[in-house]
Tab-separated table of C-alpha atoms and ligand atoms in Angstrom:
chain	number	residue	atom	x	y	z
W	176	MET	CA	-19.565	-175.829	-55.788
W	177	ARG	CA	-17.844	-174.673	-59.001
W	178	MET	CA	-18.202	-171.173	-60.401
W	179	VAL	CA	-18.189	-172.467	-63.979
W	180	ASP	CA	-21.335	-174.551	-63.275
W	181	ILE	CA	-23.130	-171.441	-61.965
W	182	ILE	CA	-22.183	-169.526	-65.137
W	183	VAL	CA	-23.444	-172.329	-67.400
W	184	LYS	CA	-26.671	-172.685	-65.378
W	185	LYS	CA	-27.453	-168.985	-65.781
W	186	ARG	CA	-26.367	-169.011	-69.440
W	187	GLU	CA	-29.049	-171.662	-69.985
W	188	GLY	CA	-31.665	-169.464	-68.307
W	189	LYS	CA	-32.057	-171.513	-65.138
W	190	GLU	CA	-32.768	-170.128	-61.682
W	191	LEU	CA	-29.813	-170.013	-59.252
W	192	THR	CA	-30.252	-171.242	-55.693
W	193	ASP	CA	-29.653	-168.992	-52.675
W	194	LYS	CA	-26.492	-170.992	-51.941
W	195	GLU	CA	-25.130	-170.404	-55.452
W	196	ILE	CA	-25.817	-166.646	-55.251
W	197	LYS	CA	-24.111	-166.376	-51.850
W	198	PHE	CA	-21.200	-168.433	-53.210
W	199	PHE	CA	-20.446	-166.089	-56.114
W	200	VAL	CA	-20.999	-162.798	-54.219
W	201	ASN	CA	-18.912	-163.808	-51.199
W	202	GLY	CA	-16.291	-165.482	-53.395
W	203	TYR	CA	-15.931	-162.318	-55.463
W	204	VAL	CA	-15.619	-160.080	-52.386
W	205	ASN	CA	-13.002	-162.322	-50.729
W	206	GLY	CA	-11.007	-162.674	-53.950
W	207	SER	CA	-11.430	-166.426	-54.448
W	208	ILE	CA	-13.444	-165.958	-57.671
W	209	PRO	CA	-11.711	-163.961	-60.431
W	210	ASP	CA	-13.076	-161.002	-62.415
W	211	TYR	CA	-13.359	-163.006	-65.646
W	212	GLN	CA	-15.786	-165.534	-64.173
W	213	ILE	CA	-17.966	-162.847	-62.581
W	214	SER	CA	-17.943	-160.931	-65.919
W	215	ALA	CA	-19.170	-164.043	-67.732
W	216	LEU	CA	-21.904	-164.557	-65.145
W	217	PHE	CA	-22.999	-160.895	-65.334
W	218	MET	CA	-23.239	-161.106	-69.129
W	219	ALA	CA	-25.411	-164.231	-68.734
W	220	ILE	CA	-27.595	-162.264	-66.256
W	221	VAL	CA	-27.870	-159.367	-68.759
W	222	PHE	CA	-29.356	-161.789	-71.306
W	223	GLN	CA	-31.260	-164.223	-69.066
W	224	GLY	CA	-32.407	-161.955	-66.223
W	225	MET	CA	-33.187	-163.134	-62.701
W	226	THR	CA	-36.339	-164.108	-60.858
W	227	ASN	CA	-37.599	-161.927	-58.005
W	228	ARG	CA	-36.344	-164.455	-55.482
W	229	GLU	CA	-32.874	-164.433	-57.035
W	230	ILE	CA	-32.822	-160.600	-56.998
W	231	VAL	CA	-33.853	-160.458	-53.319
W	232	THR	CA	-31.137	-162.977	-52.361
W	233	LEU	CA	-28.541	-161.117	-54.429
W	234	THR	CA	-29.512	-157.794	-52.778
W	235	GLU	CA	-29.467	-159.223	-49.273
W	236	THR	CA	-26.108	-160.968	-49.799
W	237	MET	CA	-24.607	-157.729	-51.138
W	238	ARG	CA	-26.179	-155.701	-48.284
W	239	VAL	CA	-24.453	-157.755	-45.601
W	240	SER	CA	-21.077	-157.835	-47.402
W	241	GLY	CA	-19.772	-154.945	-45.250
W	242	ASP	CA	-20.815	-152.620	-42.437
W	243	ILE	CA	-24.482	-151.897	-41.885
W	244	VAL	CA	-25.475	-148.527	-40.471
W	245	ASP	CA	-27.684	-148.880	-37.412
W	246	LEU	CA	-29.852	-145.788	-36.907
W	247	SER	CA	-32.178	-147.447	-34.380
W	248	ASP	CA	-30.951	-145.247	-31.522
W	249	ILE	CA	-32.110	-142.119	-33.378
W	250	LYS	CA	-35.665	-141.309	-32.367
W	251	GLY	CA	-38.427	-141.165	-34.952
W	252	ILE	CA	-38.910	-142.578	-38.429
W	253	LYS	CA	-35.884	-142.033	-40.661
W	254	VAL	CA	-36.503	-141.531	-44.380
W	255	ASP	CA	-34.118	-141.735	-47.319
W	256	LYS	CA	-34.542	-140.794	-50.933
W	257	HIS	CA	-32.686	-142.048	-53.976
W	258	SER	CA	-32.736	-140.948	-57.584
W	259	THR	CA	-31.588	-143.296	-60.336
W	260	GLY	CA	-29.744	-140.291	-61.768
W	261	GLY	CA	-30.243	-137.628	-64.354
W	262	VAL	CA	-29.356	-134.184	-65.659
W	263	GLY	CA	-30.023	-131.178	-63.410
W	264	ASP	CA	-31.289	-133.437	-60.641
W	265	LYS	CA	-30.651	-131.419	-57.499
W	266	THR	CA	-33.776	-132.731	-55.772
W	267	SER	CA	-32.035	-133.960	-52.598
W	268	LEU	CA	-30.605	-130.486	-51.951
W	269	ALA	CA	-34.109	-129.015	-51.759
W	270	VAL	CA	-36.320	-131.879	-50.675
W	271	GLY	CA	-33.987	-132.942	-47.836
W	272	PRO	CA	-34.257	-129.570	-46.033
W	273	MET	CA	-37.994	-129.291	-46.872
W	274	VAL	CA	-38.855	-132.658	-45.321
W	275	ALA	CA	-36.503	-132.155	-42.352
W	276	ALA	CA	-38.124	-128.753	-41.709
W	277	CYS	CA	-41.411	-130.653	-41.247
W	278	GLY	CA	-39.802	-132.537	-38.339
W	279	VAL	CA	-38.937	-135.761	-40.189
W	280	LYS	CA	-35.406	-137.182	-39.987
W	281	VAL	CA	-33.729	-137.392	-43.391
W	282	ALA	CA	-30.658	-139.641	-43.489
W	283	LYS	CA	-29.100	-139.616	-46.911
W	284	MET	CA	-25.999	-141.274	-48.273
W	285	SER	CA	-25.298	-140.010	-51.768
W	286	GLY	CA	-22.974	-140.681	-54.659
W	287	ARG	CA	-20.822	-138.768	-57.097
W	288	GLY	CA	-21.666	-137.957	-60.675
W	289	LEU	CA	-20.207	-139.905	-63.558
W	290	GLY	CA	-20.558	-139.270	-67.261
W	291	HIS	CA	-23.580	-137.175	-68.150
W	292	THR	CA	-25.278	-137.538	-64.741
W	293	GLY	CA	-24.491	-135.268	-61.818
W	294	GLY	CA	-24.021	-136.390	-58.221
W	295	THR	CA	-25.318	-134.811	-55.022
W	296	LEU	CA	-21.895	-135.001	-53.307
W	297	ASP	CA	-20.209	-132.944	-56.025
W	298	LYS	CA	-22.969	-130.347	-55.870
W	299	LEU	CA	-22.634	-130.066	-52.083
W	300	GLU	CA	-18.866	-129.783	-52.368
W	301	SER	CA	-19.261	-126.657	-54.487
W	302	ILE	CA	-20.055	-124.943	-51.153
W	303	PRO	CA	-16.582	-124.005	-49.839
W	304	GLY	CA	-15.486	-126.024	-46.800
W	305	LEU	CA	-18.407	-128.448	-46.857
W	306	ASN	CA	-17.394	-131.962	-45.797
W	307	VAL	CA	-19.297	-134.925	-47.197
W	308	PHE	CA	-17.180	-137.574	-45.514
W	309	GLU	CA	-18.379	-137.891	-41.954
W	310	SER	CA	-17.968	-140.948	-39.758
W	311	VAL	CA	-21.104	-142.931	-38.967
W	312	GLU	CA	-20.931	-141.479	-35.421
W	313	GLN	CA	-20.872	-137.895	-36.770
W	314	PHE	CA	-23.679	-138.776	-39.206
W	315	LYS	CA	-25.809	-140.019	-36.321
W	316	LYS	CA	-24.993	-137.028	-34.115
W	317	GLN	CA	-26.006	-134.664	-36.930
W	318	MET	CA	-29.255	-136.596	-37.394
W	319	ASN	CA	-29.994	-136.121	-33.704
W	320	ASP	CA	-28.965	-132.438	-33.673
W	321	ILE	CA	-30.657	-131.129	-36.832
W	322	GLY	CA	-32.570	-134.084	-38.300
W	323	LEU	CA	-30.760	-133.943	-41.646
W	324	ALA	CA	-27.461	-135.241	-43.025
W	325	ILE	CA	-26.292	-135.790	-46.600
W	326	ILE	CA	-22.954	-137.575	-46.769
W	327	GLY	CA	-20.968	-139.914	-49.008
W	328	GLN	CA	-21.237	-143.623	-48.539
W	329	THR	CA	-18.645	-144.848	-46.035
W	330	GLY	CA	-15.863	-146.948	-47.596
W	331	THR	CA	-16.988	-150.096	-45.790
W	332	LEU	CA	-20.667	-149.995	-46.836
W	333	VAL	CA	-21.553	-152.715	-49.382
W	334	PRO	CA	-18.032	-153.522	-50.640
W	335	ALA	CA	-19.641	-156.127	-52.929
W	336	ASP	CA	-21.299	-153.326	-54.921
W	337	LYS	CA	-18.104	-151.307	-55.196
W	338	LYS	CA	-16.285	-154.257	-56.758
W	339	MET	CA	-19.213	-155.417	-58.868
W	340	TYR	CA	-20.119	-151.941	-60.158
W	341	ALA	CA	-16.515	-151.235	-61.193
W	342	LEU	CA	-16.472	-154.524	-63.120
W	343	ARG	CA	-19.874	-153.896	-64.743
W	344	ASP	CA	-18.719	-150.461	-65.831
W	345	VAL	CA	-15.935	-151.938	-67.994
W	346	THR	CA	-17.663	-155.121	-69.207
W	347	GLY	CA	-20.852	-153.690	-70.725
W	348	THR	CA	-23.038	-155.115	-67.960
W	349	VAL	CA	-24.409	-151.986	-66.264
W	350	GLU	CA	-27.692	-152.095	-68.185
W	351	SER	CA	-29.316	-155.044	-66.459
W	352	LEU	CA	-32.476	-154.577	-64.425
W	353	PRO	CA	-31.626	-157.211	-61.746
W	354	LEU	CA	-28.066	-155.902	-61.358
W	355	ILE	CA	-29.174	-152.243	-61.162
W	356	ALA	CA	-31.955	-153.061	-58.683
W	357	ALA	CA	-29.647	-155.104	-56.414
W	358	SER	CA	-26.884	-152.476	-56.623
W	359	ILE	CA	-29.159	-149.597	-55.611
W	360	MET	CA	-31.214	-151.451	-53.013
W	361	SER	CA	-28.273	-153.158	-51.264
W	362	LYS	CA	-26.818	-149.703	-50.551
W	363	LYS	CA	-30.130	-148.163	-49.511
W	364	LEU	CA	-30.931	-151.080	-47.219
W	365	ALA	CA	-27.457	-150.984	-45.635
W	366	SER	CA	-27.664	-147.281	-44.809
W	367	GLY	CA	-30.176	-147.695	-42.036
W	368	SER	CA	-33.344	-145.702	-42.837
W	369	ASP	CA	-36.830	-147.029	-42.101
W	370	CYS	CA	-38.380	-145.755	-45.350
W	371	ILE	CA	-37.021	-145.309	-48.846
W	372	LEU	CA	-38.432	-143.181	-51.643
W	373	LEU	CA	-37.034	-144.034	-55.075
W	374	ASP	CA	-37.160	-141.523	-57.915
W	375	VAL	CA	-36.897	-143.748	-60.989
W	376	LYS	CA	-36.157	-141.683	-64.062
W	377	PHE	CA	-36.851	-142.552	-67.667
W	378	GLY	CA	-35.965	-140.914	-70.977
W	379	ASN	CA	-32.788	-140.322	-72.954
W	380	GLY	CA	-30.987	-138.731	-69.960
W	381	ALA	CA	-31.673	-141.692	-67.649
W	382	PHE	CA	-30.400	-145.284	-67.298
W	383	MET	CA	-33.854	-146.543	-68.248
W	384	LYS	CA	-34.721	-145.150	-71.643
W	385	THR	CA	-38.391	-146.141	-71.678
W	386	TYR	CA	-41.303	-145.707	-69.302
W	387	ASP	CA	-41.991	-149.460	-69.338
W	388	ASP	CA	-38.433	-150.379	-68.310
W	389	ALA	CA	-38.463	-147.738	-65.575
W	390	LEU	CA	-41.778	-149.067	-64.283
W	391	LYS	CA	-40.370	-152.601	-64.168
W	392	LEU	CA	-37.279	-151.369	-62.300
W	393	ALA	CA	-39.471	-149.407	-59.862
W	394	HIS	CA	-41.658	-152.441	-59.113
W	395	THR	CA	-38.613	-154.673	-58.678
W	396	MET	CA	-36.920	-152.274	-56.236
W	397	VAL	CA	-40.122	-151.600	-54.275
W	398	ASP	CA	-40.686	-155.363	-53.945
W	399	ILE	CA	-37.109	-155.919	-52.737
W	400	GLY	CA	-37.480	-153.164	-50.111
W	401	LYS	CA	-40.807	-154.501	-48.903
W	402	SER	CA	-39.627	-158.096	-48.763
W	403	LEU	CA	-36.769	-156.935	-46.534
W	404	GLY	CA	-39.167	-155.057	-44.237
W	405	LYS	CA	-38.799	-151.402	-45.337
W	406	ASP	CA	-41.563	-149.041	-46.427
W	407	THR	CA	-40.369	-148.534	-50.010
W	408	ARG	CA	-42.171	-146.465	-52.639
W	409	ALA	CA	-41.257	-145.009	-56.017
W	410	VAL	CA	-42.141	-142.144	-58.315
W	411	LEU	CA	-41.530	-142.359	-62.050
W	412	THR	CA	-40.272	-139.075	-63.433
W	413	ASP	CA	-39.319	-137.725	-66.835
W	414	MET	CA	-35.652	-137.341	-67.735
W	415	SER	CA	-36.026	-136.640	-71.431
W	416	GLN	CA	-35.319	-132.954	-70.701
W	417	PRO	CA	-33.134	-131.670	-67.829
W	418	LEU	CA	-34.855	-131.153	-64.485
W	419	GLY	CA	-35.343	-127.485	-63.609
W	420	LEU	CA	-33.182	-124.906	-65.373
W	421	ALA	CA	-29.668	-125.324	-63.956
W	422	VAL	CA	-27.205	-128.084	-64.892
W	423	GLY	CA	-23.803	-127.909	-63.183
W	424	ASN	CA	-22.698	-127.986	-59.580
W	425	SER	CA	-22.805	-124.501	-58.006
W	426	LEU	CA	-25.452	-123.456	-60.563
W	427	GLU	CA	-27.674	-126.243	-59.184
W	428	VAL	CA	-26.965	-125.294	-55.565
W	429	LYS	CA	-28.137	-121.760	-56.417
W	430	GLU	CA	-31.314	-123.180	-57.962
W	431	ALA	CA	-31.938	-125.277	-54.824
W	432	ILE	CA	-31.539	-122.114	-52.705
W	433	ASP	CA	-33.996	-120.259	-54.968
W	434	THR	CA	-36.435	-123.151	-54.616
W	435	LEU	CA	-36.216	-123.128	-50.828
W	436	LYS	CA	-36.955	-119.389	-51.013
W	437	GLY	CA	-40.094	-120.037	-53.072
W	438	ARG	CA	-38.636	-119.023	-56.437
W	439	GLY	CA	-37.859	-122.423	-58.017
W	440	PRO	CA	-38.685	-123.471	-61.587
W	441	LYS	CA	-42.084	-125.113	-61.884
W	442	ASP	CA	-41.101	-128.689	-62.836
W	443	PHE	CA	-38.444	-128.833	-60.139
W	444	VAL	CA	-40.772	-127.436	-57.459
W	445	ASP	CA	-43.377	-129.973	-58.562
W	446	ILE	CA	-41.027	-132.946	-58.127
W	447	CYS	CA	-39.851	-131.645	-54.737
W	448	LEU	CA	-43.433	-131.226	-53.504
W	449	HIS	CA	-44.618	-134.642	-54.709
W	450	SER	CA	-41.533	-136.551	-53.547
W	451	GLY	CA	-41.425	-134.679	-50.240
W	452	ALA	CA	-45.121	-135.294	-49.602
W	453	ILE	CA	-44.661	-139.040	-50.079
W	454	MET	CA	-41.710	-138.991	-47.660
W	455	LEU	CA	-43.932	-137.212	-45.099
W	456	GLU	CA	-46.616	-139.857	-45.639
W	457	GLN	CA	-44.031	-142.612	-45.157
W	458	ALA	CA	-42.934	-140.945	-41.912
W	459	LYS	CA	-46.609	-140.843	-40.882
W	460	VAL	CA	-46.727	-137.099	-40.199
W	461	VAL	CA	-49.458	-136.610	-42.817
W	462	SER	CA	-52.180	-138.935	-44.008
W	463	SER	CA	-52.379	-137.857	-47.651
W	464	GLU	CA	-50.179	-136.456	-50.372
W	465	GLU	CA	-52.284	-133.271	-50.512
W	466	GLU	CA	-51.744	-132.676	-46.808
W	467	GLY	CA	-48.022	-133.257	-47.304
W	468	ILE	CA	-47.838	-130.750	-50.156
W	469	GLU	CA	-49.573	-128.096	-47.991
W	470	MET	CA	-47.109	-128.714	-45.148
W	471	LEU	CA	-44.136	-128.407	-47.508
W	472	LYS	CA	-45.462	-125.187	-49.027
W	473	LYS	CA	-45.729	-123.766	-45.493
W	474	VAL	CA	-42.109	-124.538	-44.559
W	475	ILE	CA	-40.980	-122.844	-47.756
W	476	ALA	CA	-43.186	-119.796	-47.123
W	477	ASP	CA	-42.122	-119.356	-43.477
W	478	GLY	CA	-38.405	-119.740	-44.271
W	479	SER	CA	-37.844	-122.857	-42.144
W	480	ALA	CA	-36.893	-125.059	-45.128
W	481	PHE	CA	-34.217	-122.536	-46.118
W	482	GLN	CA	-33.026	-122.389	-42.483
W	483	LYS	CA	-32.678	-126.194	-42.539
W	484	LEU	CA	-30.319	-125.962	-45.532
W	485	ARG	CA	-28.258	-123.389	-43.588
W	486	GLU	CA	-28.137	-125.772	-40.603
W	487	LEU	CA	-26.994	-128.618	-42.878
W	488	VAL	CA	-24.211	-126.501	-44.384
W	489	ILE	CA	-23.031	-125.274	-40.955
W	490	ALA	CA	-23.153	-128.804	-39.461
W	491	GLN	CA	-21.004	-130.146	-42.306
W	492	GLY	CA	-18.443	-127.345	-42.048
W	493	GLY	CA	-19.489	-125.337	-45.124
W	494	ASP	CA	-19.267	-121.559	-45.468
W	495	VAL	CA	-22.880	-120.522	-44.916
W	496	SER	CA	-22.258	-117.034	-46.308
W	497	TYR	CA	-22.519	-118.666	-49.769
W	498	ILE	CA	-26.042	-119.807	-48.910
W	499	ASP	CA	-26.985	-116.361	-47.621
W	500	HIS	CA	-25.284	-114.613	-50.563
W	501	PRO	CA	-25.264	-117.027	-53.537
W	502	GLU	CA	-23.728	-114.259	-55.652
W	503	LYS	CA	-20.469	-115.201	-53.848
W	504	PHE	CA	-20.181	-118.437	-55.871
W	505	GLU	CA	-17.464	-118.093	-58.514
W	506	VAL	CA	-18.849	-117.308	-61.974
W	507	SER	CA	-17.124	-118.880	-65.003
W	508	LYS	CA	-15.003	-116.542	-67.126
W	509	ASN	CA	-16.825	-117.429	-70.365
W	510	ILE	CA	-20.584	-116.837	-70.528
W	511	ILE	CA	-22.266	-117.570	-73.857
W	512	GLU	CA	-25.945	-117.137	-74.657
W	513	VAL	CA	-27.514	-119.518	-77.169
W	514	LYS	CA	-30.291	-117.684	-79.042
W	515	ALA	CA	-33.274	-119.024	-80.964
W	516	THR	CA	-32.935	-118.603	-84.707
W	517	LYS	CA	-36.583	-119.389	-85.482
W	518	PRO	CA	-39.891	-118.865	-83.680
W	519	GLY	CA	-42.087	-121.725	-82.460
W	520	TYR	CA	-42.498	-123.999	-79.476
W	521	VAL	CA	-39.864	-126.100	-77.707
W	522	LYS	CA	-40.661	-129.738	-78.449
W	523	GLN	CA	-37.541	-131.317	-76.969
W	524	ILE	CA	-34.366	-130.465	-75.039
W	525	VAL	CA	-32.331	-133.661	-75.272
W	526	ALA	CA	-31.208	-134.267	-71.676
W	527	LEU	CA	-28.424	-136.646	-72.661
W	528	GLU	CA	-26.903	-134.021	-74.975
W	529	ILE	CA	-27.168	-131.273	-72.343
W	530	GLY	CA	-25.667	-133.572	-69.677
W	531	GLU	CA	-22.755	-134.627	-71.889
W	532	SER	CA	-22.152	-131.054	-73.017
W	533	ALA	CA	-22.129	-129.818	-69.391
W	534	MET	CA	-19.533	-132.487	-68.664
W	535	ARG	CA	-17.393	-131.291	-71.598
W	536	LEU	CA	-17.669	-127.710	-70.290
W	537	GLY	CA	-16.033	-128.956	-67.073
W	538	ALA	CA	-19.090	-129.674	-64.896
W	539	GLY	CA	-18.704	-133.460	-64.811
W	540	ARG	CA	-16.116	-136.191	-64.946
W	541	GLU	CA	-15.559	-138.855	-67.562
W	542	THR	CA	-13.370	-140.925	-65.251
W	543	PHE	CA	-13.296	-141.046	-61.456
W	544	ASP	CA	-10.030	-139.037	-61.370
W	545	ASP	CA	-11.244	-136.020	-63.375
W	546	ILE	CA	-11.449	-132.744	-61.465
W	547	ILE	CA	-14.717	-130.840	-61.696
W	548	ASP	CA	-15.088	-127.126	-62.417
W	549	MET	CA	-17.812	-126.232	-59.910
W	550	SER	CA	-18.865	-123.080	-61.771
W	551	ALA	CA	-19.301	-124.695	-65.205
W	552	GLY	CA	-22.624	-125.733	-66.680
W	553	ILE	CA	-25.729	-124.662	-68.552
W	554	VAL	CA	-28.787	-122.701	-67.448
W	555	LEU	CA	-31.848	-123.225	-69.608
W	556	GLY	CA	-33.870	-120.192	-70.657
W	557	LYS	CA	-36.695	-122.296	-72.087
W	558	LYS	CA	-38.324	-125.629	-71.252
W	559	VAL	CA	-40.376	-128.059	-73.310
W	560	GLY	CA	-43.745	-126.470	-74.095
W	561	ASP	CA	-42.445	-122.860	-73.955
W	562	LYS	CA	-43.126	-120.418	-76.771
W	563	VAL	CA	-40.012	-119.054	-78.434
W	564	ASN	CA	-39.367	-115.895	-80.472
W	565	VAL	CA	-36.304	-115.258	-82.636
W	566	ASP	CA	-33.389	-114.093	-80.430
W	567	ASP	CA	-34.883	-115.444	-77.206
W	568	THR	CA	-32.226	-117.039	-75.010
W	569	LEU	CA	-32.556	-120.831	-75.182
W	570	CYS	CA	-29.809	-121.315	-72.625
W	571	THR	CA	-26.704	-119.725	-71.139
W	572	ILE	CA	-23.405	-121.593	-71.124
W	573	TYR	CA	-20.869	-121.135	-68.302
W	574	THR	CA	-17.310	-122.404	-68.669
W	575	ASN	CA	-13.685	-121.633	-67.942
W	576	LYS	CA	-12.634	-123.558	-71.048
W	577	ASP	CA	-11.757	-121.895	-74.335
W	578	ASN	CA	-12.360	-123.130	-77.893
W	579	ILE	CA	-15.713	-124.695	-77.132
W	580	GLU	CA	-17.379	-123.987	-80.515
W	581	GLU	CA	-18.182	-127.676	-81.023
W	582	VAL	CA	-19.851	-127.984	-77.598
W	583	VAL	CA	-21.903	-124.872	-78.297
W	584	ARG	CA	-23.092	-126.396	-81.593
W	585	ASP	CA	-24.044	-129.624	-79.800
W	586	ILE	CA	-25.985	-127.663	-77.165
W	587	GLU	CA	-27.842	-125.760	-79.923
W	588	SER	CA	-28.739	-129.082	-81.540
W	589	ALA	CA	-30.266	-130.353	-78.284
W	590	PHE	CA	-33.153	-127.881	-78.730
W	591	VAL	CA	-35.906	-129.023	-81.083
W	592	ILE	CA	-38.257	-126.183	-82.013
W	593	VAL	CA	-41.443	-126.792	-83.998
W	594	ASP	CA	-44.264	-124.637	-85.375
W	595	GLU	CA	-47.126	-126.463	-83.635
W	596	PHE	CA	-48.184	-125.805	-80.040
W	597	VAL	CA	-46.513	-128.228	-77.578
W	598	LYS	CA	-48.110	-129.111	-74.242
W	599	THR	CA	-45.980	-128.817	-71.098
W	600	PRO	CA	-45.296	-132.429	-70.050
W	601	PRO	CA	-46.097	-133.685	-66.527
W	602	THR	CA	-43.177	-134.289	-64.172
W	603	VAL	CA	-44.410	-137.251	-62.104
W	604	HIS	CA	-45.802	-139.982	-64.391
W	605	ALA	CA	-46.615	-142.776	-61.948
W	606	TYR	CA	-46.437	-143.892	-58.332
W	607	VAL	CA	-45.467	-147.381	-57.191
W	608	LYS	CA	-46.005	-148.676	-53.683
M	40	URA	N1	-26.861	-146.660	-59.698
M	40	URA	C1	-26.327	-147.609	-58.879
M	40	URA	O1	-26.029	-147.358	-57.715
M	40	URA	N2	-26.138	-148.847	-59.401
M	40	URA	C2	-26.454	-149.176	-60.663
M	40	URA	O2	-26.264	-150.307	-61.056
M	40	URA	C3	-26.996	-148.182	-61.496
M	40	URA	C4	-27.197	-146.914	-60.973
């Protein structure tokens, strides 16, 4: 088999055989096929796409390219949740403890943030001492002890994706539905849970800019999961404005704590309740979403969801006094309020702009080596649909950087205020199962 023939076949829009897919994935991982040939193939895939069968074979071949986590000796149904990434998306930090407090095992392997999107690992690491790199044995022990673990992917899980993603990142081939679906699902399917809930985001702050593309991605990933024997479902959620109010690592941890104490912002609470309820349904502890939502509201009200976050932090070596006293988190030296200069209603808060600005304030990294300022970020004072008067605070900026006039101007420009009444948008737009 010759790699060049596979490239030409895909360039001409033909369907690759299972053998050809295994040939290029395994050849790339073992170094016998060079970057330039895989780049050419990926560009052909960007333009020609892949059939469902090709995507399933690609996912499965990537999944078995390294270690596979076996959680079968942990009792009960294990659930995992994955978000395709966004701005202010701290859902795992709240929904993980909520679902685990209902007695369901939540086994989550998360990633870091890059560019305008934040990552759960970075947020967790803003809690002093907290370790996100456990061995698989520790991960399993923690699952048995407290029913909840959120750690970084082990270095040996899906090495094919590590190599392929790094190449896609520098060859303009990230934005391909088959490649995104196989990348996400190979990792989820290798990390050992029985059920997977996917939060597929759409809007300017997400990978998928339109609802239709997000729906296609959701269907593709749900089909892959099902065809490989896992209960896989998806919610489609809006990422045209940031989720909740806080954007930035320790700021988001504080918002997750507030949420677990029953004081979270409405859109964020909504997503946590809907996603969590589906996870409870998948784990078969409730028989409807409504029942799930009631159960989740109870574990917030009786404090057990908050206790579960404390247990997670203690189990992973974090200083739990920060969870009990969030005022202990370092506050940035520069705090700037952005005020409304005209009255009206908030029509838009461009998530992409807020995410990129938060990164420039120090909250995110442009390259893998950048060091994050855990205290930096933005806290919204208004959301889409809110009424605004002159001098109301649109958002508060936190940073340790100086000379940030340009960032402040960009943040101001992210808010679109109009005279006409604007309806508050829904958070969950569709379910796929
Ligand atoms: N997240 C992933 O893990 N892979 C992609 O390709 C895109 C988003």
